[in-house]
mmCIF file of C-alpha atoms in Angstrom:
data_model
loop_
_atom_site.group_PDB
_atom_site.id
_atom_site.type_symbol
_atom_site.label_atom_id
_atom_site.label_comp_id
_atom_site.label_asym_id
_atom_site.label_seq_id
_atom_site.Cartn_x
_atom_site.Cartn_y
_atom_site.Cartn_z
ATOM 1 C CA GLN A 1 102.749 117.320 111.836
ATOM 2 C CA ARG A 2 103.231 115.067 114.739
ATOM 3 C CA SER A 3 101.849 112.107 113.270
ATOM 4 C CA TYR A 4 103.923 112.138 110.337
ATOM 5 C CA GLU A 5 106.848 112.223 112.454
ATOM 6 C CA LEU A 6 105.731 108.999 114.796
ATOM 7 C CA GLN A 7 105.223 107.066 111.648
ATOM 8 C CA ASP A 8 108.558 107.660 110.255
ATOM 9 C CA GLU A 9 110.209 106.759 113.862
ATOM 10 C CA ARG A 10 108.320 103.335 113.637
ATOM 11 C CA MET A 11 109.407 102.749 110.671
ATOM 12 C CA ALA A 12 113.389 103.359 111.450
ATOM 13 C CA GLN A 13 112.443 101.545 114.867
ATOM 14 C CA ILE A 14 111.288 98.482 112.627
ATOM 15 C CA TYR A 15 114.256 98.713 110.154
ATOM 16 C CA GLY A 16 116.342 98.722 113.244
ATOM 17 C CA MET A 17 115.646 95.554 114.182
ATOM 18 C CA MET A 18 116.217 94.088 110.960
ATOM 19 C CA ASP A 19 119.002 91.758 109.803
ATOM 20 C CA ASP A 20 121.892 93.444 108.726
ATOM 21 C CA SER A 21 121.458 91.057 105.195
ATOM 22 C CA ILE A 22 117.692 92.476 105.012
ATOM 23 C CA ILE A 23 117.933 95.740 102.849
ATOM 24 C CA PRO A 24 115.084 97.951 103.615
ATOM 25 C CA VAL A 25 113.171 100.489 101.394
ATOM 26 C CA ASN A 26 112.112 103.739 103.145
ATOM 27 C CA CYS A 27 109.901 105.603 100.585
ATOM 28 C CA PHE A 28 108.226 108.062 103.136
ATOM 29 C CA GLU A 29 110.214 110.831 102.652
ATOM 30 C CA LYS A 30 109.963 110.483 98.554
ATOM 31 C CA LEU A 31 106.188 110.378 99.536
ATOM 32 C CA MET A 32 106.820 113.577 101.681
ATOM 33 C CA GLN A 33 108.721 115.136 99.058
ATOM 34 C CA HIS A 34 105.763 114.883 96.460
ATOM 35 C CA ARG A 35 102.982 114.753 98.966
ATOM 36 C CA ASP A 36 101.114 117.745 96.772
ATOM 37 C CA GLU A 37 100.767 115.395 94.124
ATOM 38 C CA TYR A 38 97.625 112.873 93.718
ATOM 39 C CA LEU A 39 99.363 110.150 95.449
ATOM 40 C CA TYR A 40 96.407 108.553 97.291
ATOM 41 C CA PHE A 41 92.759 108.341 96.114
ATOM 42 C CA ARG A 42 89.968 110.116 97.829
ATOM 43 C CA THR A 43 87.442 107.520 97.760
ATOM 44 C CA ASP A 44 89.868 104.576 98.321
ATOM 45 C CA TRP A 45 92.476 103.730 100.958
ATOM 46 C CA HIS A 46 94.992 102.508 97.946
ATOM 47 C CA TRP A 47 97.829 104.534 96.623
ATOM 48 C CA ASN A 48 97.483 105.836 92.693
ATOM 49 C CA GLY A 49 99.820 104.779 90.091
ATOM 50 C CA ILE A 50 101.837 108.040 90.936
ATOM 51 C CA GLY A 51 101.985 107.238 94.943
ATOM 52 C CA ALA A 52 103.201 103.819 93.834
ATOM 53 C CA TYR A 53 105.673 104.992 91.468
ATOM 54 C CA TYR A 54 107.277 107.156 94.099
ATOM 55 C CA ALA A 55 107.869 103.959 96.321
ATOM 56 C CA TYR A 56 109.381 102.482 93.083
ATOM 57 C CA GLU A 57 111.849 105.112 93.067
ATOM 58 C CA SER A 58 112.658 104.499 96.398
ATOM 59 C CA PHE A 59 113.325 101.146 95.840
ATOM 60 C CA CYS A 60 115.513 101.467 92.807
ATOM 61 C CA GLN A 61 117.781 103.852 94.954
ATOM 62 C CA ALA A 62 118.357 101.078 97.662
ATOM 63 C CA LYS A 63 118.940 98.787 94.635
ATOM 64 C CA GLY A 64 121.104 100.926 93.367
ATOM 65 C CA VAL A 65 119.594 100.581 89.656
ATOM 66 C CA PRO A 66 118.251 103.427 87.239
ATOM 67 C CA ALA A 67 115.014 103.713 87.988
ATOM 68 C CA TYR A 68 112.151 104.030 84.369
ATOM 69 C CA THR A 69 111.006 107.525 84.425
ATOM 70 C CA MET A 70 106.996 107.242 84.508
ATOM 71 C CA GLU A 71 107.675 110.311 81.310
ATOM 72 C CA GLN A 72 109.233 106.877 79.625
ATOM 73 C CA ARG A 73 106.205 104.352 80.142
ATOM 74 C CA ARG A 74 102.781 104.629 78.538
ATOM 75 C CA GLU A 75 100.481 106.038 80.529
ATOM 76 C CA SER A 76 96.330 104.914 80.776
ATOM 77 C CA VAL A 77 94.061 107.328 82.704
ATOM 78 C CA PHE A 78 90.347 105.574 83.713
ATOM 79 C CA GLU A 79 88.018 108.541 85.039
ATOM 80 C CA GLY A 80 84.904 107.929 87.334
ATOM 81 C CA TYR A 81 86.743 105.854 90.069
ATOM 82 C CA LEU A 82 84.520 105.307 93.217
ATOM 83 C CA GLY A 83 86.594 103.204 95.548
ATOM 84 C CA PRO A 84 85.572 100.731 98.518
ATOM 85 C CA MET A 85 85.295 104.185 101.388
ATOM 86 C CA TYR A 86 82.331 104.908 98.658
ATOM 87 C CA THR A 87 80.760 101.404 97.836
ATOM 88 C CA GLN A 88 81.481 100.064 101.239
ATOM 89 C CA THR A 89 80.818 102.853 104.025
ATOM 90 C CA CYS A 90 79.656 106.073 102.242
ATOM 91 C CA LYS A 91 77.639 105.062 99.648
ATOM 92 C CA LYS A 92 74.443 107.530 100.681
ATOM 93 C CA ASP A 93 77.587 110.432 100.953
ATOM 94 C CA ALA A 94 76.647 112.493 97.480
ATOM 95 C CA ALA A 95 79.972 114.935 98.176
ATOM 96 C CA LEU A 96 81.896 111.731 97.075
ATOM 97 C CA LYS A 97 80.184 110.911 94.254
ATOM 98 C CA GLU A 98 80.237 114.251 92.634
ATOM 99 C CA LYS A 99 84.042 114.502 93.127
ATOM 100 C CA PRO A 100 84.900 110.715 91.930
ATOM 101 C CA ASP A 101 88.651 109.754 91.787
ATOM 102 C CA THR A 102 90.859 109.616 88.470
ATOM 103 C CA VAL A 103 93.024 106.055 88.300
ATOM 104 C CA TYR A 104 96.876 106.569 86.639
ATOM 105 C CA ALA A 105 98.203 103.571 85.562
ATOM 106 C CA TYR A 106 101.820 103.416 84.291
ATOM 107 C CA HIS A 107 102.681 100.607 81.734
ATOM 108 C CA PRO A 108 105.805 98.585 81.836
ATOM 109 C CA TYR A 109 108.960 100.379 79.988
ATOM 110 C CA HIS A 110 109.547 97.083 78.205
ATOM 111 C CA GLU A 111 107.364 96.181 75.938
ATOM 112 C CA GLY A 112 105.679 92.719 75.400
ATOM 113 C CA VAL A 113 105.395 91.578 79.148
ATOM 114 C CA GLU A 114 103.225 88.589 79.912
ATOM 115 C CA MET A 115 101.085 88.028 82.626
ATOM 116 C CA TYR A 116 99.605 84.895 83.734
ATOM 117 C CA TYR A 117 97.346 85.094 87.044
ATOM 118 C CA THR A 118 96.501 81.961 89.270
ATOM 119 C CA ASP A 119 92.857 82.416 90.611
ATOM 120 C CA LYS A 120 91.496 80.700 93.793
ATOM 121 C CA ASN A 121 90.023 77.956 92.263
ATOM 122 C CA GLY A 122 93.267 76.930 90.732
ATOM 123 C CA ASN A 123 93.015 78.691 87.443
ATOM 124 C CA ARG A 124 95.403 80.063 85.475
ATOM 125 C CA VAL A 125 94.525 83.098 83.477
ATOM 126 C CA LYS A 126 96.524 84.986 80.815
ATOM 127 C CA TRP A 127 95.996 88.987 82.138
ATOM 128 C CA ASN A 128 97.570 92.335 81.147
ATOM 129 C CA VAL A 129 99.895 93.940 83.747
ATOM 130 C CA ILE A 130 97.688 96.938 83.225
ATOM 131 C CA GLN A 131 94.363 96.135 81.858
ATOM 132 C CA ASP A 132 92.008 98.613 80.034
ATOM 133 C CA MET A 133 89.099 99.303 82.426
ATOM 134 C CA SER A 134 87.842 102.072 80.548
ATOM 135 C CA ASN A 135 84.620 100.126 80.492
ATOM 136 C CA ALA A 136 84.383 98.756 83.866
ATOM 137 C CA GLY A 137 81.819 99.800 86.766
ATOM 138 C CA SER A 138 82.377 102.644 88.817
ATOM 139 C CA GLY A 139 83.749 100.579 91.866
ATOM 140 C CA MET A 140 86.177 98.289 89.828
ATOM 141 C CA LYS A 141 88.770 100.157 88.154
ATOM 142 C CA TYR A 142 91.760 99.775 90.928
ATOM 143 C CA LEU A 143 91.744 96.113 89.104
ATOM 144 C CA THR A 144 93.828 97.905 86.676
ATOM 145 C CA PHE A 145 96.562 96.891 88.555
ATOM 146 C CA ALA A 146 97.718 93.448 87.741
ATOM 147 C CA ALA A 147 94.277 91.708 88.473
ATOM 148 C CA GLY A 148 94.176 92.882 91.422
ATOM 149 C CA ASP A 149 94.116 90.835 94.613
ATOM 150 C CA GLN A 150 94.990 86.937 93.566
ATOM 151 C CA PRO A 151 96.592 84.642 95.232
ATOM 152 C CA PHE A 152 99.833 84.051 93.021
ATOM 153 C CA ALA A 153 100.658 85.332 88.968
ATOM 154 C CA GLU A 154 103.566 85.373 86.602
ATOM 155 C CA PHE A 155 105.729 87.979 85.196
ATOM 156 C CA TYR A 156 107.605 87.335 82.263
ATOM 157 C CA ASN A 157 109.871 90.283 80.467
ATOM 158 C CA PRO A 158 111.545 89.534 77.534
ATOM 159 C CA GLY A 159 113.482 92.849 77.533
ATOM 160 C CA VAL A 160 115.757 91.214 80.569
ATOM 161 C CA THR A 161 117.633 88.517 79.614
ATOM 162 C CA ASP A 162 119.667 88.072 82.151
ATOM 163 C CA GLY A 163 117.619 85.124 83.988
ATOM 164 C CA SER A 164 116.820 87.500 87.586
ATOM 165 C CA VAL A 165 114.135 86.269 89.313
ATOM 166 C CA ALA A 166 112.164 88.068 92.086
ATOM 167 C CA ILE A 167 108.980 86.993 94.180
ATOM 168 C CA VAL A 168 107.243 89.993 95.480
ATOM 169 C CA VAL A 169 104.814 89.327 98.853
ATOM 170 C CA LYS A 170 102.054 91.491 99.054
ATOM 171 C CA GLU A 171 98.709 92.666 99.878
ATOM 172 C CA SER A 172 96.700 94.700 97.414
ATOM 173 C CA TYR A 173 99.169 97.727 98.022
ATOM 174 C CA GLY A 174 101.587 95.932 96.063
ATOM 175 C CA ASN A 175 99.680 95.623 92.878
ATOM 176 C CA ALA A 176 100.130 99.012 91.812
ATOM 177 C CA MET A 177 104.008 98.136 91.938
ATOM 178 C CA LEU A 178 103.733 95.428 90.045
ATOM 179 C CA SER A 179 104.159 97.251 86.846
ATOM 180 C CA TYR A 180 107.611 98.792 87.960
ATOM 181 C CA PHE A 181 108.909 95.954 89.039
ATOM 182 C CA VAL A 182 108.600 93.883 86.276
ATOM 183 C CA ASP A 183 111.413 96.000 84.482
ATOM 184 C CA HIS A 184 113.696 94.953 86.085
ATOM 185 C CA TYR A 185 114.029 91.093 85.969
ATOM 186 C CA SER A 186 113.040 88.816 83.792
ATOM 187 C CA THR A 187 110.360 86.932 85.954
ATOM 188 C CA VAL A 188 108.824 87.971 88.602
ATOM 189 C CA TYR A 189 106.783 85.823 91.089
ATOM 190 C CA GLU A 190 103.661 87.678 92.815
ATOM 191 C CA ILE A 191 102.397 86.243 96.140
ATOM 192 C CA ASP A 192 99.678 87.128 98.005
ATOM 193 C CA TYR A 193 100.193 85.691 101.174
ATOM 194 C CA ARG A 194 96.630 86.369 102.372
ATOM 195 C CA TYR A 195 95.339 83.957 100.100
ATOM 196 C CA TRP A 196 98.657 81.673 98.933
ATOM 197 C CA LYS A 197 99.528 78.191 100.205
ATOM 198 C CA GLY A 198 102.805 77.173 100.552
ATOM 199 C CA ASP A 199 106.142 77.494 101.904
ATOM 200 C CA LEU A 200 107.982 80.822 100.608
ATOM 201 C CA ALA A 201 111.625 79.757 101.728
ATOM 202 C CA GLN A 202 111.155 76.682 100.087
ATOM 203 C CA TYR A 203 109.634 78.055 97.034
ATOM 204 C CA ALA A 204 112.217 80.868 96.478
ATOM 205 C CA ARG A 205 114.822 78.110 96.745
ATOM 206 C CA GLY A 206 112.869 76.048 93.827
ATOM 207 C CA VAL A 207 112.822 79.222 91.499
ATOM 208 C CA GLY A 208 116.137 80.513 91.926
ATOM 209 C CA ALA A 209 115.048 83.923 93.386
ATOM 210 C CA ASP A 210 117.575 86.563 93.556
ATOM 211 C CA ASP A 211 115.419 88.880 95.182
ATOM 212 C CA LEU A 212 112.363 88.607 97.789
ATOM 213 C CA ILE A 213 110.404 91.781 98.253
ATOM 214 C CA PHE A 214 107.414 92.871 100.548
ATOM 215 C CA ALA A 215 105.584 95.050 99.513
ATOM 216 C CA ASN A 216 102.861 96.094 101.844
ATOM 217 C CA ASN A 217 101.192 99.075 103.515
ATOM 218 C CA ILE A 218 102.572 99.658 106.989
ATOM 219 C CA VAL A 219 98.819 99.078 109.013
ATOM 220 C CA MET A 220 99.388 95.586 108.444
ATOM 221 C CA ILE A 221 101.818 95.465 110.718
ATOM 222 C CA SER A 222 99.361 96.333 113.596
ATOM 223 C CA THR A 223 96.831 93.716 112.383
ATOM 224 C CA SER A 224 97.639 90.438 113.814
ATOM 225 C CA LEU A 225 95.388 88.727 111.356
ATOM 226 C CA LEU A 226 97.355 89.909 108.174
ATOM 227 C CA VAL A 227 100.699 89.193 110.671
ATOM 228 C CA GLY A 228 99.658 85.828 111.002
ATOM 229 C CA LYS A 229 98.709 85.024 107.480
ATOM 230 C CA LEU A 230 101.910 86.004 106.619
ATOM 231 C CA ALA A 231 103.578 83.966 109.383
ATOM 232 C CA ASN A 232 101.923 80.768 107.704
ATOM 233 C CA ILE A 233 103.794 80.659 104.803
ATOM 234 C CA ILE A 234 107.249 81.385 106.202
ATOM 235 C CA LYS A 235 108.013 78.272 107.724
#
């Protein structure tokens, strides 16, 4: 119990240091309320699509807009997922292999959202926000979420016609949130700060971004490597 309190205290401390123009999204309490649900994988340190959904609900609350529910969305379920905690460190642990994870992914509410990602070689590829991973290998199923860790991706939602633009700056925790964010903007640009090269502020001005969203796990702030990579795109 005390570890939860400390995490919550540290988050409050960080939010208290932010400028008043920054709107914090505190998903801690929402996740705690649903902690008996399948929020996080057993063989992977990431959250499942369900956990990411509750963080999205917190985002909508902070933004002052209604959230599209899980029931309003098409659900995809992929059985037999063995994540990196199995494949990278515990591959000989039969207990994990005998109880693989199930991936729950929720498609955008709006039909027809188009996604394009740019890979590390500069190739632009058309993709699906939620990719069918039914026939993928057991260690690949988390890639259903927005093509995984690509340097840059674009999302165009014909169901939102107000011309709104958001930029989502993220690492791998943000992947599972993209199918939720895209429902609230005409265009979303996703930047993985670990691989993208550029000036974030200049880019945001260039595309006329209305919102700049940071979607990261809390551990990254204690990692000088990741903090340094993020600092490199903030000129």
